[in-house]
PDB file of C-alpha atoms in Angstrom:
ATOM      1  CA  MET V   1       0.000   0.000   0.000  1.00 36.00           C
ATOM      2  CA  THR V   2       1.446   3.378  -0.960  1.00 41.00           C
ATOM      3  CA  LYS V   3       1.966   6.074   1.612  1.00 45.00           C
ATOM      4  CA  ARG V   4      -0.766   8.168  -0.023  1.00 50.00           C
ATOM      5  CA  THR V   5      -3.336   5.372   0.077  1.00 48.00           C
ATOM      6  CA  ALA V   6      -2.430   4.652   3.674  1.00 51.00           C
ATOM      7  CA  ALA V   7      -2.896   8.342   4.490  1.00 61.00           C
ATOM      8  CA  LYS V   8      -6.317   8.296   2.849  1.00 59.00           C
ATOM      9  CA  TYR V   9      -7.532   5.403   4.976  1.00 59.00           C
ATOM     10  CA  LYS V  10      -5.912   6.806   8.109  1.00 67.00           C
ATOM     11  CA  ILE V  11      -7.830  10.077   7.680  1.00 62.00           C
ATOM     12  CA  ASP V  12     -11.114   8.181   7.247  1.00 58.00           C
ATOM     13  CA  ARG V  13     -10.566   6.169  10.409  1.00 61.00           C
ATOM     14  CA  ARG V  14      -9.365   9.146  12.413  1.00 65.00           C
ATOM     15  CA  MET V  15     -12.513  11.071  11.488  1.00 60.00           C
ATOM     16  CA  GLY V  16     -14.765   8.036  11.892  1.00 64.00           C
ATOM     17  CA  GLU V  17     -16.359   8.979   8.556  1.00 70.00           C
ATOM     18  CA  ASN V  18     -15.980   7.856   4.952  1.00 63.00           C
ATOM     19  CA  ILE V  19     -15.117  11.379   3.785  1.00 63.00           C
ATOM     20  CA  TRP V  20     -14.674  10.484   0.092  1.00 56.00           C
ATOM     21  CA  GLY V  21     -17.571   8.005  -0.077  1.00 62.00           C
ATOM     22  CA  ARG V  22     -15.256   5.208  -1.247  1.00 62.00           C
ATOM     23  CA  PRO V  23     -16.597   1.614  -1.084  1.00 60.00           C
ATOM     24  CA  LYS V  24     -13.237   0.340   0.263  1.00 61.00           C
ATOM     25  CA  SER V  25     -13.063   2.754   3.190  1.00 56.00           C
ATOM     26  CA  PRO V  26     -12.264   0.939   6.472  1.00 51.00           C
ATOM     27  CA  VAL V  27     -15.020   3.001   8.122  1.00 50.00           C
ATOM     28  CA  ASN V  28     -17.550   0.914   6.171  1.00 49.00           C
ATOM     29  CA  ARG V  29     -16.453  -2.012   8.346  1.00 49.00           C
ATOM     30  CA  ARG V  30     -15.474  -0.306  11.608  1.00 52.00           C
ATOM     31  CA  GLU V  31     -16.634   3.114  12.658  1.00 52.00           C
ATOM     32  CA  TYR V  32     -14.212   3.449  15.544  1.00 51.00           C
ATOM     33  CA  GLY V  33     -10.774   5.047  15.339  1.00 52.00           C
ATOM     34  CA  PRO V  34      -7.417   3.318  14.814  1.00 52.00           C
ATOM     35  CA  GLY V  35      -5.253   1.836  17.558  1.00 55.00           C
ATOM     36  CA  GLN V  36      -5.925  -0.220  20.661  1.00 54.00           C
ATOM     37  CA  HIS V  37      -8.056   2.496  22.273  1.00 53.00           C
ATOM     38  CA  GLY V  38     -10.093   3.206  19.163  1.00 52.00           C
ATOM     39  CA  GLN V  39     -13.189   1.430  20.483  1.00 53.00           C
ATOM     40  CA  ARG V  40     -13.488   3.498  23.631  1.00 54.00           C
ATOM     41  CA  ARG V  41     -16.717   5.443  23.861  1.00 50.00           C
ATOM     42  CA  LYS V  42     -16.257   8.852  22.311  1.00 56.00           C
ATOM     43  CA  GLY V  43     -16.631  11.756  24.690  1.00 62.00           C
ATOM     44  CA  LYS V  44     -18.593  14.839  23.689  1.00 78.00           C
ATOM     45  CA  LEU V  45     -16.335  17.223  21.790  1.00 81.00           C
ATOM     46  CA  SER V  46     -15.802  20.769  23.030  1.00 91.00           C
ATOM     47  CA  ASP V  47     -16.430  23.741  20.703  1.00 91.00           C
ATOM     48  CA  PHE V  48     -12.687  23.815  19.993  1.00 93.00           C
ATOM     49  CA  GLY V  49     -12.749  20.056  19.283  1.00 92.00           C
ATOM     50  CA  LEU V  50     -15.627  20.435  16.828  1.00 93.00           C
ATOM     51  CA  GLN V  51     -13.914  23.337  15.056  1.00 95.00           C
ATOM     52  CA  LEU V  52     -10.579  21.496  14.878  1.00 94.00           C
ATOM     53  CA  ARG V  53     -12.300  18.384  13.539  1.00 92.00           C
ATOM     54  CA  ALA V  54     -14.121  20.408  10.856  1.00 94.00           C
ATOM     55  CA  LYS V  55     -10.792  21.912   9.768  1.00 95.00           C
ATOM     56  CA  GLN V  56      -8.985  18.535   9.732  1.00 92.00           C
ATOM     57  CA  LYS V  57     -11.805  16.963   7.727  1.00 93.00           C
ATOM     58  CA  LEU V  58     -11.857  19.690   5.061  1.00 95.00           C
ATOM     59  CA  LYS V  59      -8.049  19.819   4.906  1.00 94.00           C
ATOM     60  CA  GLY V  60      -7.873  16.026   4.668  1.00 90.00           C
ATOM     61  CA  TYR V  61     -10.504  15.826   1.953  1.00 92.00           C
ATOM     62  CA  TYR V  62      -8.363  17.821  -0.479  1.00 94.00           C
ATOM     63  CA  GLY V  63      -5.467  15.390  -0.257  1.00 89.00           C
ATOM     64  CA  ASP V  64      -4.389  16.187   3.314  1.00 83.00           C
ATOM     65  CA  LEU V  65      -3.032  19.665   2.560  1.00 92.00           C
ATOM     66  CA  THR V  66      -0.355  20.983   4.883  1.00 94.00           C
ATOM     67  CA  GLU V  67      -1.427  23.437   7.584  1.00 95.00           C
ATOM     68  CA  LYS V  68       0.632  26.153   5.861  1.00 96.00           C
ATOM     69  CA  GLN V  69      -1.140  25.619   2.511  1.00 95.00           C
ATOM     70  CA  PHE V  70      -4.571  25.473   4.096  1.00 97.00           C
ATOM     71  CA  ARG V  71      -3.958  28.546   6.255  1.00 97.00           C
ATOM     72  CA  ARG V  72      -2.839  30.498   3.181  1.00 97.00           C
ATOM     73  CA  ILE V  73      -6.020  29.568   1.283  1.00 97.00           C
ATOM     74  CA  TYR V  74      -8.092  30.543   4.328  1.00 98.00           C
ATOM     75  CA  GLY V  75      -6.297  33.930   4.460  1.00 97.00           C
ATOM     76  CA  GLU V  76      -7.260  34.561   0.826  1.00 97.00           C
ATOM     77  CA  ALA V  77     -10.871  33.537   1.493  1.00 97.00           C
ATOM     78  CA  GLU V  78     -10.978  36.034   4.353  1.00 97.00           C
ATOM     79  CA  ARG V  79      -9.708  38.897   2.182  1.00 97.00           C
ATOM     80  CA  VAL V  80     -12.261  38.376  -0.597  1.00 94.00           C
ATOM     81  CA  LYS V  81     -15.664  40.051  -0.268  1.00 95.00           C
ATOM     82  CA  GLY V  82     -18.522  37.803   0.846  1.00 96.00           C
ATOM     83  CA  ASP V  83     -18.933  34.838   3.186  1.00 97.00           C
ATOM     84  CA  THR V  84     -15.490  33.527   4.221  1.00 98.00           C
ATOM     85  CA  GLY V  85     -16.683  29.897   4.507  1.00 98.00           C
ATOM     86  CA  GLU V  86     -18.204  29.949   1.001  1.00 98.00           C
ATOM     87  CA  ASN V  87     -15.094  31.672  -0.379  1.00 98.00           C
ATOM     88  CA  LEU V  88     -12.913  28.973   1.194  1.00 98.00           C
ATOM     89  CA  ILE V  89     -14.875  26.189  -0.519  1.00 98.00           C
ATOM     90  CA  GLY V  90     -14.721  28.074  -3.844  1.00 98.00           C
ATOM     91  CA  LEU V  91     -10.923  28.471  -3.622  1.00 98.00           C
ATOM     92  CA  LEU V  92     -10.398  24.807  -2.695  1.00 98.00           C
ATOM     93  CA  GLU V  93     -12.568  23.663  -5.615  1.00 98.00           C
ATOM     94  CA  ARG V  94     -10.560  25.825  -8.013  1.00 98.00           C
ATOM     95  CA  ARG V  95      -7.351  23.897  -7.296  1.00 98.00           C
ATOM     96  CA  LEU V  96      -6.303  22.042 -10.446  1.00 98.00           C
ATOM     97  CA  ASP V  97      -6.023  18.690  -8.622  1.00 98.00           C
ATOM     98  CA  ALA V  98      -9.583  19.148  -7.269  1.00 98.00           C
ATOM     99  CA  VAL V  99     -10.929  19.895 -10.773  1.00 98.00           C
ATOM    100  CA  VAL V 100      -9.121  16.844 -12.232  1.00 98.00           C
ATOM    101  CA  TYR V 101     -10.698  14.707  -9.477  1.00 96.00           C
ATOM    102  CA  ARG V 102     -14.168  16.238  -9.920  1.00 97.00           C
ATOM    103  CA  ALA V 103     -14.017  15.686 -13.704  1.00 97.00           C
ATOM    104  CA  LYS V 104     -13.467  11.947 -13.002  1.00 96.00           C
ATOM    105  CA  PHE V 105     -10.122  11.809 -14.795  1.00 97.00           C
ATOM    106  CA  VAL V 106      -8.674   9.971 -11.760  1.00 96.00           C
ATOM    107  CA  PRO V 107     -10.255   7.876  -8.967  1.00 93.00           C
ATOM    108  CA  THR V 108      -9.004   9.806  -5.909  1.00 91.00           C
ATOM    109  CA  VAL V 109      -7.881  13.307  -4.972  1.00 92.00           C
ATOM    110  CA  PHE V 110      -4.482  11.826  -3.971  1.00 93.00           C
ATOM    111  CA  ALA V 111      -4.142  10.351  -7.462  1.00 94.00           C
ATOM    112  CA  ALA V 112      -5.126  13.736  -8.917  1.00 96.00           C
ATOM    113  CA  ARG V 113      -2.210  15.461  -7.209  1.00 95.00           C
ATOM    114  CA  GLN V 114       0.236  12.866  -8.537  1.00 96.00           C
ATOM    115  CA  PHE V 115      -1.378  12.918 -12.005  1.00 97.00           C
ATOM    116  CA  VAL V 116      -0.937  16.704 -12.290  1.00 98.00           C
ATOM    117  CA  ASN V 117       2.585  16.519 -10.812  1.00 97.00           C
ATOM    118  CA  HIS V 118       3.660  14.005 -13.439  1.00 97.00           C
ATOM    119  CA  GLY V 119       2.644  16.306 -16.291  1.00 97.00           C
ATOM    120  CA  HIS V 120      -0.443  14.478 -17.593  1.00 98.00           C
ATOM    121  CA  VAL V 121      -2.693  17.578 -17.628  1.00 98.00           C
ATOM    122  CA  LYS V 122      -3.021  20.660 -19.832  1.00 98.00           C
ATOM    123  CA  VAL V 123      -4.924  23.862 -19.050  1.00 98.00           C
ATOM    124  CA  ASN V 124      -6.016  25.861 -22.110  1.00 98.00           C
ATOM    125  CA  GLY V 125      -3.558  23.844 -24.216  1.00 98.00           C
ATOM    126  CA  LYS V 126      -0.519  24.352 -21.964  1.00 98.00           C
ATOM    127  CA  LYS V 127       1.010  21.724 -19.694  1.00 97.00           C
ATOM    128  CA  VAL V 128       0.568  22.538 -16.014  1.00 98.00           C
ATOM    129  CA  ASN V 129       2.186  20.335 -13.342  1.00 98.00           C
ATOM    130  CA  ILE V 130       1.311  22.312 -10.204  1.00 97.00           C
ATOM    131  CA  PRO V 131      -1.588  20.684  -8.272  1.00 97.00           C
ATOM    132  CA  SER V 132      -2.410  23.939  -6.441  1.00 97.00           C
ATOM    133  CA  TYR V 133      -2.680  25.891  -9.735  1.00 98.00           C
ATOM    134  CA  ARG V 134      -5.859  27.969  -9.536  1.00 98.00           C
ATOM    135  CA  VAL V 135      -8.304  27.338 -12.342  1.00 98.00           C
ATOM    136  CA  GLN V 136     -10.347  30.285 -13.660  1.00 98.00           C
ATOM    137  CA  GLU V 137     -13.950  30.173 -14.854  1.00 98.00           C
ATOM    138  CA  GLY V 138     -13.993  29.126 -18.518  1.00 98.00           C
ATOM    139  CA  ASP V 139     -10.634  27.302 -18.367  1.00 98.00           C
ATOM    140  CA  VAL V 140     -10.446  24.041 -20.335  1.00 98.00           C
ATOM    141  CA  ILE V 141      -8.612  21.203 -18.590  1.00 98.00           C
ATOM    142  CA  GLU V 142      -7.585  18.176 -20.631  1.00 98.00           C
ATOM    143  CA  VAL V 143      -5.680  14.946 -20.227  1.00 98.00           C
ATOM    144  CA  ARG V 144      -2.659  14.857 -22.543  1.00 97.00           C
ATOM    145  CA  ASP V 145      -3.032  12.493 -25.529  1.00 96.00           C
ATOM    146  CA  LYS V 146      -0.323  10.096 -24.363  1.00 95.00           C
ATOM    147  CA  SER V 147      -2.050   9.725 -20.949  1.00 96.00           C
ATOM    148  CA  LYS V 148      -5.643   9.070 -22.094  1.00 95.00           C
ATOM    149  CA  GLN V 149      -5.317   5.277 -22.114  1.00 93.00           C
ATOM    150  CA  MET V 150      -3.745   4.977 -18.668  1.00 95.00           C
ATOM    151  CA  ALA V 151      -5.452   2.326 -16.520  1.00 94.00           C
ATOM    152  CA  LEU V 152      -5.970   4.908 -13.779  1.00 92.00           C
ATOM    153  CA  VAL V 153      -7.906   7.196 -16.140  1.00 95.00           C
ATOM    154  CA  LEU V 154     -10.043   4.412 -17.611  1.00 92.00           C
ATOM    155  CA  GLU V 155     -10.881   3.163 -14.101  1.00 91.00           C
ATOM    156  CA  ALA V 156     -11.933   6.629 -12.921  1.00 93.00           C
ATOM    157  CA  VAL V 157     -14.249   7.308 -15.868  1.00 91.00           C
ATOM    158  CA  GLY V 158     -16.099   4.063 -15.133  1.00 87.00           C
ATOM    159  CA  LEU V 159     -16.637   4.806 -11.423  1.00 84.00           C
ATOM    160  CA  ALA V 160     -20.324   4.715 -10.573  1.00 81.00           C
ATOM    161  CA  GLU V 161     -19.889   6.004  -7.033  1.00 76.00           C
ATOM    162  CA  ARG V 162     -19.729   9.692  -7.966  1.00 83.00           C
ATOM    163  CA  ASP V 163     -20.959  12.057 -10.665  1.00 90.00           C
ATOM    164  CA  VAL V 164     -19.363  15.116 -12.234  1.00 96.00           C
ATOM    165  CA  PRO V 165     -20.864  18.211 -10.527  1.00 97.00           C
ATOM    166  CA  ASP V 166     -22.745  20.753 -12.649  1.00 96.00           C
ATOM    167  CA  TYR V 167     -20.063  23.477 -12.370  1.00 98.00           C
ATOM    168  CA  ILE V 168     -17.774  21.302 -14.508  1.00 98.00           C
ATOM    169  CA  GLU V 169     -18.654  20.234 -18.058  1.00 98.00           C
ATOM    170  CA  ALA V 170     -16.759  17.031 -18.783  1.00 97.00           C
ATOM    171  CA  ASP V 171     -16.451  15.231 -22.106  1.00 97.00           C
ATOM    172  CA  HIS V 172     -14.957  11.807 -21.397  1.00 96.00           C
ATOM    173  CA  SER V 173     -14.755  10.883 -25.085  1.00 95.00           C
ATOM    174  CA  LYS V 174     -12.202  13.695 -25.537  1.00 96.00           C
ATOM    175  CA  MET V 175     -11.013  13.702 -21.883  1.00 97.00           C
ATOM    176  CA  THR V 176     -11.627  17.434 -21.526  1.00 98.00           C
ATOM    177  CA  ALA V 177     -13.431  19.440 -18.863  1.00 98.00           C
ATOM    178  CA  THR V 178     -14.497  23.084 -18.667  1.00 98.00           C
ATOM    179  CA  PHE V 179     -14.671  24.809 -15.304  1.00 98.00           C
ATOM    180  CA  THR V 180     -17.863  26.816 -15.814  1.00 98.00           C
ATOM    181  CA  ARG V 181     -18.279  28.585 -12.457  1.00 98.00           C
ATOM    182  CA  THR V 182     -16.973  28.765  -8.909  1.00 98.00           C
ATOM    183  CA  PRO V 183     -19.228  26.664  -6.677  1.00 98.00           C
ATOM    184  CA  GLY V 184     -20.609  27.371  -3.229  1.00 96.00           C
ATOM    185  CA  LEU V 185     -20.869  24.835  -0.406  1.00 97.00           C
ATOM    186  CA  SER V 186     -24.300  23.555  -1.503  1.00 97.00           C
ATOM    187  CA  ASP V 187     -23.005  22.844  -5.044  1.00 97.00           C
ATOM    188  CA  VAL V 188     -20.120  20.602  -3.986  1.00 97.00           C
ATOM    189  CA  PRO V 189     -20.936  16.860  -3.809  1.00 94.00           C
ATOM    190  CA  TYR V 190     -19.256  16.052  -0.494  1.00 93.00           C
ATOM    191  CA  PRO V 191     -20.196  12.533   0.701  1.00 89.00           C
ATOM    192  CA  VAL V 192     -20.163  13.827   4.302  1.00 89.00           C
ATOM    193  CA  MET V 193     -21.189  17.131   5.864  1.00 91.00           C
ATOM    194  CA  MET V 194     -18.496  19.802   5.670  1.00 95.00           C
ATOM    195  CA  GLU V 195     -18.737  22.782   8.016  1.00 96.00           C
ATOM    196  CA  PRO V 196     -16.589  25.650   6.721  1.00 97.00           C
ATOM    197  CA  ASN V 197     -18.328  27.962   9.213  1.00 97.00           C
ATOM    198  CA  LEU V 198     -16.606  26.013  12.027  1.00 97.00           C
ATOM    199  CA  VAL V 199     -13.273  26.348  10.193  1.00 97.00           C
ATOM    200  CA  VAL V 200     -13.806  30.128  10.127  1.00 97.00           C
ATOM    201  CA  GLU V 201     -14.544  30.054  13.879  1.00 97.00           C
ATOM    202  CA  PHE V 202     -11.406  27.976  14.485  1.00 96.00           C
ATOM    203  CA  TYR V 203      -9.113  30.466  12.745  1.00 95.00           C
ATOM    204  CA  ALA V 204     -10.895  33.458  14.239  1.00 92.00           C
ATOM    205  CA  LYS V 205     -10.021  32.206  17.723  1.00 87.00           C
ATOM    206  CA  ASN V 206      -6.597  30.674  17.114  1.00 81.00           C
TER     207      ASN V 206
END
């Protein structure tokens, strides 16, 4: 098992939730946390605990971003006009690796980061290998010709467990996707409840 896959399952078990909605998640079999004390009855979380958990869950969902990366995105969300929580979701969904994952070019967000890193993706005809690259509305993302027949790509397209959201227009016959608009929280197909308002509270106090 690769380190990335292990991280994915570790996050699921730590949260006690199947945060990507994957059929193979260990949480589908055991809802308690990892380790010998994982089955102990969970105590009621404090406000800080709930806020921290909401932050860890959102951060983990996007490929377990580092605290520095996530804090920087939060800072940008705070500076933009409007609701900070909604802005945060919009900025996270505009990451190139998130768009590649949403368009069903790869099966997981961890695979999306690696896929972009290895130069398999073009944005508006130019190769981009930075997973955090920020996609603009109207940008066309495509899988490079030499990468279209990769087993990973073919597997992802056939996944029945998730659909392409309506803010991305994907054409799997050409392996292209257009990012049509920046989504809000209610537009994003999270398999579990995300609470960006608690993330805002967490950073406001810490």
